[in-house]
Every structure is written in C-alpha cells, then in structure tokens.
Amino acid sequence: MATSVNPLQAAGSVQLLKGQKALVTGANSGIGLATAVALGRAGADVVVNYVAGADEAEKVVAQIKEFGVRAYAHEADVSNEEQVVGMVARMVEEFGTIDVMVANAGLQRDAHVTEMSLAEWQKVIDVNLTGQFLCAREAAKEFMRRGVVEEVSRSAGKIICMSSVHQIIPWSGHVNYASSKGGVGMLMQTLAQELAPHRIRVNAIAPGAIRTPINRDAWSTPEAEADLIRLIPYRRVGDPEDIANAVVAVASDLLDYMVGTTLYVDGGMTLFPGFATGG
Ligand code: NAD
C-alpha cells in the first residue's frame, strides 16, 4: 500500500474540481475506485459506474459522500451502446450535465496467440476500446451541447482515457490487451484533434504496474513482486492513488493546455529498464 501520505489527501482543502460533475467507469475496484474517491475529494459530484459488485459500488458512493458532494452508483456495461447512452442521459438528468468522463473500465483475457479464442480477443477489444469510444462519444455530445461555463472550468469538458504502458510496450501473451491499449492511444489522439476546436480536452493516462486485482498474480507473492520490480526503475509497485492523483490534475484547469497527450505514470517502466546496465 501507499508508503507515505497522499499529498492531495494531506492538502485536504484543495478543491480543484469544485462544482464539476464526473463519471468514472469501472469505479468499484482498483484505479477506478481510487479515482472516484479522489474526484469527490477534489469537490466533484461523482457517478460510480460498475458492471458487477453493487455492494462495493455503494461503499464507494458512501465514501465519496463524506466529502459533502453528491454521488450515486450506476450499473452499466461500457461495451453496450444502449447502456452507455442511458448512463450519461441519467447523469444529465440527475446532475444537470457532465464535465469529466474517466473511461477507466478494462479487463484482461490472457492467452498465447495460438490459444486465444476469438471470444477472448473480442471481449477485450469490446470493453477496453469500444467501451471508451462509446463513453467518449456520449460525453462529447453533452460537452458540445452545453459549451464552456467559465465559472466551472476553462474547457467545455474533459475526457480521460485510461490507457497503459502497453499502449507502446508490446506484451507477449496479451495481444488482445496490448492491441486494445494501442488503439486507445490513437482513439484519444484522433478525438483530441477533432474535439479541441470545441474546447474539449481529450487525454490519456498510461499507468505502469499498479497494485490492483487486474494483475494480482504479478505482486501477490514476494517472488512475483521482486520480478515485477526489476521492470520498474523507481523500484516500487504503484498504488491506485498514484493514478487517481494524475486524473485529478489532468481533469483540472491546472492542466488546461494539455490536449491530446498521454501522461505515463509508471515509475519509469517505459525507460527500457533492460538497458539500465548496458545493452
Ligand atoms: P480492476 O480489475 O481492479 O478494475 C477494472 C474495473 O473495470 C472493475 O471495476 C471492473 O468491474 C470494470 N469493468 C470490467 N468490464 C467492464 C464493463 N464491461 N463495463 C463496466 N465496467 C467494467 O483493474 P484496474 O487495474 O483498476 O484497471 C483499471 C484500468 O486501468 C483498466 O483500463 C486497466 O487496463 C488499466 N491499467 C491498469 C494497470 C495496473 O497495473 N493495474 C496498468 C495499466 C493500465
């Protein structure tokens, strides 16, 4: 877990997103959970999307409400068009609008390419890539309808795509996942180019190895963690809060001029650590 005090938590009163409305997909676990809580702490009203695990989602909602903001849980499968459309429509009804869309939901279905079924390939592409397209599209429609409200934010809206270092690092045994994240990189850049003239900011955050259920096998034993640490120049596995803090910063007006960029938050994993001792 986090080895030191979370700076944003310590700051407490810094409400970088006061009055904004945020939706986080896959927000009842791991990075999404930490992000939803961090956005609430930063002053945003938050929709906690989940596809399974209503109890966990309700616990996240309760945690967020302690900051004095509004929150509710909404069940929807991000790869289902009708459900995503309904989720954003309900948010506009309940909160009035949306300012921040965090397209975070994702999964892995790992297999050697010769063993990978079409269903395993398709499931990962559907959730990790098509799901982000659908969420971004529905958010963009509302951002364009509403436009900029100066008292709330300098931009008309922010879309944050949860990518991965596997946006650029090939990953043997995970061709479906790596392809989905490579796709997320281009989805983000193309949407950023298309939507920037409408004062909509689209960016991606690419986490390295973060301690969550998605990669439990990679850190749950000391041997596995030691193996993983060899790939991380900064020599620690990341915590969900490391990514949540980055989301708050990118969503806020502090980074209003950040458009179409992938922010790698990875302890240096993309620095080719295998070359650290020569090569
Ligand atoms: P996690 O398994 O803890 O969380 C994933 C969340 O997505 C869960 O809440 C899950 O229920 C949800 N989800 C899955 N399918 C869904 C669907 N169809 N509709 C709605 N929600 C769905 O894993 P995590 O590590 O927190 O992953 C969050 C994101 O971060 C993913 O996009 C993942 O690819 C990315 N990521 C994670 C790491 C890491 O090391 N943990 C590294 C790079 C990128």
CSV table of C-alpha atoms and ligand atoms in Angstrom, one decimal:
chain,number,residue,atom,x,y,z
A,1,MET,CA,0.0,0.0,0.0
A,2,ALA,CA,1.0,3.7,-0.1
A,3,THR,CA,4.2,4.2,1.8
A,4,SER,CA,3.7,7.9,2.5
A,5,VAL,CA,0.9,10.4,3.0
A,6,ASN,CA,-1.0,11.1,-0.2
A,7,PRO,CA,-0.2,14.8,-1.0
A,8,LEU,CA,-3.7,15.6,-2.3
A,9,GLN,CA,-5.3,13.9,0.8
A,10,ALA,CA,-2.9,15.8,3.1
A,11,ALA,CA,-3.8,19.1,1.3
A,12,GLY,CA,-7.5,18.3,2.1
A,13,SER,CA,-9.0,21.6,1.3
A,14,VAL,CA,-7.6,21.8,-2.3
A,15,GLN,CA,-10.8,21.5,-4.3
A,16,LEU,CA,-9.5,21.6,-7.9
A,17,LEU,CA,-12.8,20.3,-9.3
A,18,LYS,CA,-15.3,22.2,-7.2
A,19,GLY,CA,-18.8,22.1,-8.7
A,20,GLN,CA,-17.8,19.8,-11.6
A,21,LYS,CA,-19.6,16.5,-12.4
A,22,ALA,CA,-17.6,13.5,-13.1
A,23,LEU,CA,-18.3,9.9,-14.2
A,24,VAL,CA,-15.8,7.1,-13.7
A,25,THR,CA,-16.3,3.7,-15.4
A,26,GLY,CA,-15.3,0.6,-13.5
A,27,ALA,CA,-15.3,2.6,-10.3
A,28,ASN,CA,-15.9,-0.1,-7.7
A,29,SER,CA,-12.3,-1.6,-7.9
A,30,GLY,CA,-8.7,-0.6,-8.2
A,31,ILE,CA,-7.8,2.5,-10.1
A,32,GLY,CA,-11.4,3.5,-10.9
A,33,LEU,CA,-12.3,3.3,-7.2
A,34,ALA,CA,-9.4,5.4,-6.1
A,35,THR,CA,-10.1,7.9,-8.9
A,36,ALA,CA,-13.8,8.2,-8.0
A,37,VAL,CA,-12.8,9.0,-4.4
A,38,ALA,CA,-10.1,11.4,-5.4
A,39,LEU,CA,-12.5,13.3,-7.7
A,40,GLY,CA,-15.0,13.5,-4.8
A,41,ARG,CA,-12.3,14.8,-2.5
A,42,ALA,CA,-11.4,17.4,-5.1
A,43,GLY,CA,-15.0,18.7,-5.0
A,44,ALA,CA,-16.7,16.9,-7.9
A,45,ASP,CA,-20.1,15.2,-7.8
A,46,VAL,CA,-19.4,11.6,-9.0
A,47,VAL,CA,-21.2,8.8,-10.8
A,48,VAL,CA,-19.7,5.5,-9.8
A,49,ASN,CA,-20.2,3.1,-12.7
A,50,TYR,CA,-19.9,-0.7,-12.2
A,51,VAL,CA,-20.9,-3.8,-14.2
A,52,ALA,CA,-20.8,-6.2,-11.2
A,53,GLY,CA,-20.5,-5.8,-7.5
A,54,ALA,CA,-23.2,-3.4,-6.4
A,55,ASP,CA,-22.2,-3.6,-2.8
A,56,GLU,CA,-18.6,-2.4,-3.5
A,57,ALA,CA,-20.1,0.4,-5.6
A,58,GLU,CA,-22.4,1.6,-2.8
A,59,LYS,CA,-19.4,1.6,-0.4
A,60,VAL,CA,-17.5,3.9,-2.8
A,61,VAL,CA,-20.6,6.1,-3.1
A,62,ALA,CA,-20.7,6.4,0.8
A,63,GLN,CA,-17.0,7.2,0.9
A,64,ILE,CA,-17.4,10.0,-1.7
A,65,LYS,CA,-20.5,11.5,0.0
A,66,GLU,CA,-18.3,12.1,3.2
A,67,PHE,CA,-16.7,14.9,1.2
A,68,GLY,CA,-20.0,16.7,1.1
A,69,VAL,CA,-20.5,16.1,-2.6
A,70,ARG,CA,-23.2,14.1,-4.4
A,71,ALA,CA,-22.6,10.6,-5.7
A,72,TYR,CA,-24.6,7.6,-6.9
A,73,ALA,CA,-23.8,4.2,-8.4
A,74,HIS,CA,-24.9,3.2,-11.9
A,75,GLU,CA,-24.8,-0.3,-13.3
A,76,ALA,CA,-23.8,-0.4,-17.0
A,77,ASP,CA,-21.7,-2.5,-19.3
A,78,VAL,CA,-19.4,0.0,-21.1
A,79,SER,CA,-19.4,-2.2,-24.2
A,80,ASN,CA,-23.2,-2.0,-24.5
A,81,GLU,CA,-24.2,1.1,-26.5
A,82,GLU,CA,-27.7,1.4,-25.1
A,83,GLN,CA,-26.5,1.1,-21.5
A,84,VAL,CA,-23.8,3.8,-22.0
A,85,VAL,CA,-26.3,6.1,-23.7
A,86,GLY,CA,-28.7,5.5,-20.8
A,87,MET,CA,-25.9,6.1,-18.2
A,88,VAL,CA,-24.9,9.5,-19.5
A,89,ALA,CA,-28.6,10.5,-20.1
A,90,ARG,CA,-29.4,9.7,-16.4
A,91,MET,CA,-26.4,11.7,-15.3
A,92,VAL,CA,-27.5,14.7,-17.2
A,93,GLU,CA,-30.9,14.3,-15.6
A,94,GLU,CA,-29.6,13.9,-12.1
A,95,PHE,CA,-26.6,16.2,-12.0
A,96,GLY,CA,-27.6,18.6,-14.9
A,97,THR,CA,-24.5,17.8,-17.0
A,98,ILE,CA,-21.1,16.1,-17.2
A,99,ASP,CA,-17.7,17.9,-17.0
A,100,VAL,CA,-15.3,14.9,-16.7
A,101,MET,CA,-15.5,11.5,-18.3
A,102,VAL,CA,-13.0,9.0,-17.0
A,103,ALA,CA,-13.1,6.0,-19.3
A,104,ASN,CA,-11.3,3.6,-17.0
A,105,ALA,CA,-13.1,0.2,-17.2
A,106,GLY,CA,-10.9,-2.5,-18.5
A,107,LEU,CA,-10.1,-6.2,-18.3
A,108,GLN,CA,-7.6,-8.8,-19.5
A,109,ARG,CA,-8.2,-12.3,-21.0
A,110,ASP,CA,-4.6,-13.5,-21.4
A,111,ALA,CA,-3.6,-16.4,-23.7
A,112,HIS,CA,-0.8,-17.3,-26.1
A,113,VAL,CA,-1.9,-16.2,-29.6
A,114,THR,CA,-2.3,-19.7,-30.8
A,115,GLU,CA,-4.6,-20.5,-27.9
A,116,MET,CA,-6.5,-17.2,-27.9
A,117,SER,CA,-10.2,-17.6,-28.9
A,118,LEU,CA,-12.0,-15.0,-31.0
A,119,ALA,CA,-14.3,-14.5,-28.0
A,120,GLU,CA,-11.2,-13.6,-25.8
A,121,TRP,CA,-9.9,-11.2,-28.4
A,122,GLN,CA,-13.3,-9.6,-29.0
A,123,LYS,CA,-14.2,-9.3,-25.3
A,124,VAL,CA,-11.1,-7.3,-24.5
A,125,ILE,CA,-11.5,-5.1,-27.6
A,126,ASP,CA,-15.2,-4.5,-26.8
A,127,VAL,CA,-14.6,-3.4,-23.2
A,128,ASN,CA,-11.2,-1.7,-23.4
A,129,LEU,CA,-11.6,0.1,-26.8
A,130,THR,CA,-15.2,0.2,-27.9
A,131,GLY,CA,-16.3,1.0,-24.4
A,132,GLN,CA,-14.0,4.0,-24.3
A,133,PHE,CA,-15.3,5.1,-27.7
A,134,LEU,CA,-18.9,4.9,-26.5
A,135,CYS,CA,-18.3,6.7,-23.3
A,136,ALA,CA,-16.2,9.5,-25.0
A,137,ARG,CA,-18.9,9.9,-27.7
A,138,GLU,CA,-21.8,10.3,-25.2
A,139,ALA,CA,-19.7,12.8,-23.1
A,140,ALA,CA,-18.7,14.8,-26.2
A,141,LYS,CA,-22.3,15.2,-27.2
A,142,GLU,CA,-23.2,16.8,-23.9
A,143,PHE,CA,-20.0,18.9,-23.8
A,144,MET,CA,-20.9,20.3,-27.2
A,145,ARG,CA,-24.5,21.0,-26.3
A,146,ARG,CA,-23.5,22.9,-23.1
A,147,GLY,CA,-20.3,24.6,-24.1
A,148,VAL,CA,-17.9,26.4,-21.8
A,149,VAL,CA,-19.2,27.6,-18.4
A,150,GLU,CA,-16.4,29.9,-17.3
A,151,GLU,CA,-17.3,29.7,-13.6
A,152,VAL,CA,-16.9,25.9,-13.7
A,153,SER,CA,-13.9,25.3,-16.0
A,154,ARG,CA,-12.0,26.9,-18.8
A,155,SER,CA,-12.9,24.0,-21.1
A,156,ALA,CA,-16.2,22.6,-22.2
A,157,GLY,CA,-15.3,19.2,-20.9
A,158,LYS,CA,-12.5,16.6,-20.3
A,159,ILE,CA,-12.3,13.1,-21.5
A,160,ILE,CA,-9.6,11.0,-19.8
A,161,CYS,CA,-8.9,7.6,-21.4
A,162,MET,CA,-7.2,5.0,-19.1
A,163,SER,CA,-4.6,3.5,-21.2
A,164,SER,CA,-1.5,1.6,-20.2
A,165,VAL,CA,2.3,1.4,-20.8
A,166,HIS,CA,1.1,-1.3,-23.2
A,167,GLN,CA,-0.1,1.5,-25.4
A,168,ILE,CA,3.6,1.4,-26.6
A,169,ILE,CA,5.2,-1.7,-25.0
A,170,PRO,CA,4.4,-4.9,-26.8
A,171,TRP,CA,3.2,-7.6,-24.4
A,172,SER,CA,3.7,-11.3,-25.3
A,173,GLY,CA,0.7,-13.4,-24.3
A,174,HIS,CA,-1.6,-10.4,-24.2
A,175,VAL,CA,-2.1,-9.5,-27.8
A,176,ASN,CA,-5.8,-8.6,-27.3
A,177,TYR,CA,-4.9,-6.3,-24.3
A,178,ALA,CA,-1.9,-4.6,-25.9
A,179,SER,CA,-3.8,-4.0,-29.2
A,180,SER,CA,-6.7,-2.5,-27.2
A,181,LYS,CA,-4.4,-0.1,-25.5
A,182,GLY,CA,-2.5,0.8,-28.7
A,183,GLY,CA,-6.0,1.5,-30.1
A,184,VAL,CA,-6.8,3.7,-27.1
A,185,GLY,CA,-3.8,5.8,-27.9
A,186,MET,CA,-5.0,6.6,-31.4
A,187,LEU,CA,-8.6,6.9,-30.3
A,188,MET,CA,-7.5,9.5,-27.8
A,189,GLN,CA,-5.3,11.5,-30.3
A,190,THR,CA,-7.9,11.5,-33.0
A,191,LEU,CA,-10.7,12.6,-30.7
A,192,ALA,CA,-8.4,15.2,-29.2
A,193,GLN,CA,-7.8,16.6,-32.7
A,194,GLU,CA,-11.5,16.5,-33.6
A,195,LEU,CA,-12.8,18.0,-30.4
A,196,ALA,CA,-10.2,20.5,-29.4
A,197,PRO,CA,-11.9,23.3,-31.5
A,198,HIS,CA,-14.9,22.8,-29.3
A,199,ARG,CA,-12.7,23.4,-26.2
A,200,ILE,CA,-13.0,19.8,-25.2
A,201,ARG,CA,-9.7,18.3,-23.9
A,202,VAL,CA,-9.1,14.6,-24.6
A,203,ASN,CA,-6.0,13.0,-22.9
A,204,ALA,CA,-4.9,9.6,-21.8
A,205,ILE,CA,-3.1,8.4,-18.6
A,206,ALA,CA,-0.9,5.3,-19.0
A,207,PRO,CA,-0.3,3.5,-15.8
A,208,GLY,CA,2.7,1.2,-15.3
A,209,ALA,CA,2.3,-1.6,-12.8
A,210,ILE,CA,-0.4,-0.7,-10.2
A,211,ARG,CA,-1.4,-2.9,-7.3
A,212,THR,CA,-5.0,-3.8,-8.2
A,213,PRO,CA,-7.0,-7.0,-8.7
A,214,ILE,CA,-6.3,-7.0,-12.5
A,215,ASN,CA,-2.7,-8.0,-12.0
A,216,ARG,CA,-2.8,-9.7,-8.6
A,217,ASP,CA,-0.6,-12.6,-9.8
A,218,ALA,CA,2.2,-10.1,-10.6
A,219,TRP,CA,2.5,-8.7,-7.0
A,220,SER,CA,0.8,-11.1,-4.5
A,221,THR,CA,3.9,-13.1,-3.6
A,222,PRO,CA,7.3,-11.6,-2.7
A,223,GLU,CA,8.9,-13.6,-5.6
A,224,ALA,CA,6.4,-12.2,-8.1
A,225,GLU,CA,6.8,-8.7,-6.7
A,226,ALA,CA,10.6,-8.9,-6.9
A,227,ASP,CA,10.3,-10.0,-10.6
A,228,LEU,CA,8.0,-7.1,-11.3
A,229,ILE,CA,10.2,-4.5,-9.5
A,230,ARG,CA,13.0,-5.4,-11.9
A,231,LEU,CA,10.9,-3.7,-14.6
A,232,ILE,CA,10.4,-0.5,-12.6
A,233,PRO,CA,13.4,1.9,-12.3
A,234,TYR,CA,11.7,3.7,-9.4
A,235,ARG,CA,11.6,0.3,-7.6
A,236,ARG,CA,8.1,0.3,-6.2
A,237,VAL,CA,4.8,-1.0,-7.5
A,238,GLY,CA,2.3,1.8,-8.0
A,239,ASP,CA,-0.7,2.4,-5.8
A,240,PRO,CA,-4.2,3.2,-7.3
A,241,GLU,CA,-3.8,6.7,-5.7
A,242,ASP,CA,-0.8,7.4,-7.9
A,243,ILE,CA,-3.1,7.2,-10.9
A,244,ALA,CA,-6.1,8.9,-9.2
A,245,ASN,CA,-4.0,12.0,-8.4
A,246,ALA,CA,-2.9,12.2,-12.0
A,247,VAL,CA,-6.5,12.0,-13.1
A,248,VAL,CA,-7.5,14.9,-10.8
A,249,ALA,CA,-4.6,17.0,-12.1
A,250,VAL,CA,-5.4,16.3,-15.8
A,251,ALA,CA,-9.1,17.0,-15.2
A,252,SER,CA,-8.5,20.3,-13.5
A,253,ASP,CA,-7.7,23.6,-15.1
A,254,LEU,CA,-4.2,23.4,-13.8
A,255,LEU,CA,-3.6,21.4,-17.0
A,256,ASP,CA,-6.0,23.3,-19.2
A,257,TYR,CA,-3.4,23.4,-22.0
A,258,MET,CA,-2.9,19.7,-22.0
A,259,VAL,CA,-4.6,18.4,-25.2
A,260,GLY,CA,-4.1,15.0,-26.9
A,261,THR,CA,-1.3,13.9,-24.7
A,262,THR,CA,-0.6,10.5,-23.0
A,263,LEU,CA,0.7,11.0,-19.4
A,264,TYR,CA,2.8,8.0,-18.4
A,265,VAL,CA,2.6,7.4,-14.7
A,266,ASP,CA,4.8,4.3,-14.4
A,267,GLY,CA,7.8,4.7,-12.1
A,268,GLY,CA,9.9,4.8,-15.3
A,269,MET,CA,8.7,1.5,-16.8
A,270,THR,CA,8.8,3.0,-20.3
A,271,LEU,CA,12.5,3.9,-19.9
A,272,PHE,CA,13.6,0.5,-21.3
A,273,PRO,CA,14.9,-0.7,-17.8
A,274,GLY,CA,16.5,-3.8,-19.5
A,275,PHE,CA,19.1,-1.3,-20.9
A,276,ALA,CA,20.0,0.2,-17.5
A,277,THR,CA,23.2,-1.9,-17.2
A,278,GLY,CA,24.4,-1.5,-20.8
A,279,GLY,CA,22.8,-3.3,-23.8
B,1,NAD,P1,-9.6,-3.7,-11.8
B,1,NAD,O1,-9.9,-5.1,-12.3
B,1,NAD,O2,-9.4,-3.5,-10.3
B,1,NAD,O3,-10.8,-2.7,-12.3
B,1,NAD,C1,-11.4,-2.8,-13.5
B,1,NAD,C2,-12.8,-2.3,-13.4
B,1,NAD,O4,-13.4,-2.3,-14.7
B,1,NAD,C3,-13.6,-3.2,-12.5
B,1,NAD,O5,-14.4,-2.4,-11.7
B,1,NAD,C4,-14.5,-4.0,-13.5
B,1,NAD,O6,-15.7,-4.5,-12.9
B,1,NAD,C5,-14.7,-2.9,-14.5
B,1,NAD,N1,-15.2,-3.5,-15.8
B,1,NAD,C6,-14.8,-4.5,-16.5
B,1,NAD,N2,-15.6,-4.7,-17.5
B,1,NAD,C7,-16.5,-3.7,-17.5
B,1,NAD,C8,-17.6,-3.4,-18.3
B,1,NAD,N3,-17.9,-4.1,-19.4
B,1,NAD,N4,-18.3,-2.3,-18.0
B,1,NAD,C9,-18.1,-1.6,-16.9
B,1,NAD,N5,-17.0,-1.9,-16.1
B,1,NAD,C10,-16.3,-2.9,-16.4
B,1,NAD,O7,-8.3,-3.2,-12.6
B,1,NAD,P2,-7.6,-1.8,-12.6
B,1,NAD,O8,-6.1,-2.1,-12.5
B,1,NAD,O9,-8.1,-0.9,-11.6
B,1,NAD,O10,-7.9,-1.3,-14.1
B,1,NAD,C11,-8.5,-0.1,-14.4
B,1,NAD,C12,-7.9,0.4,-15.7
B,1,NAD,O11,-6.5,0.6,-15.6
B,1,NAD,C13,-8.1,-0.6,-16.9
B,1,NAD,O12,-8.4,0.0,-18.1
B,1,NAD,C14,-6.7,-1.2,-17.0
B,1,NAD,O13,-6.4,-1.7,-18.3
B,1,NAD,C15,-5.8,0.0,-16.7
B,1,NAD,N6,-4.5,-0.3,-16.3
B,1,NAD,C16,-4.2,-1.0,-15.1
B,1,NAD,C17,-2.9,-1.2,-14.8
B,1,NAD,C18,-2.5,-2.0,-13.5
B,1,NAD,O14,-1.3,-2.2,-13.3
B,1,NAD,N7,-3.4,-2.2,-12.6
B,1,NAD,C19,-1.8,-0.8,-15.6
B,1,NAD,C20,-2.2,-0.2,-16.8
B,1,NAD,C21,-3.5,0.1,-17.1
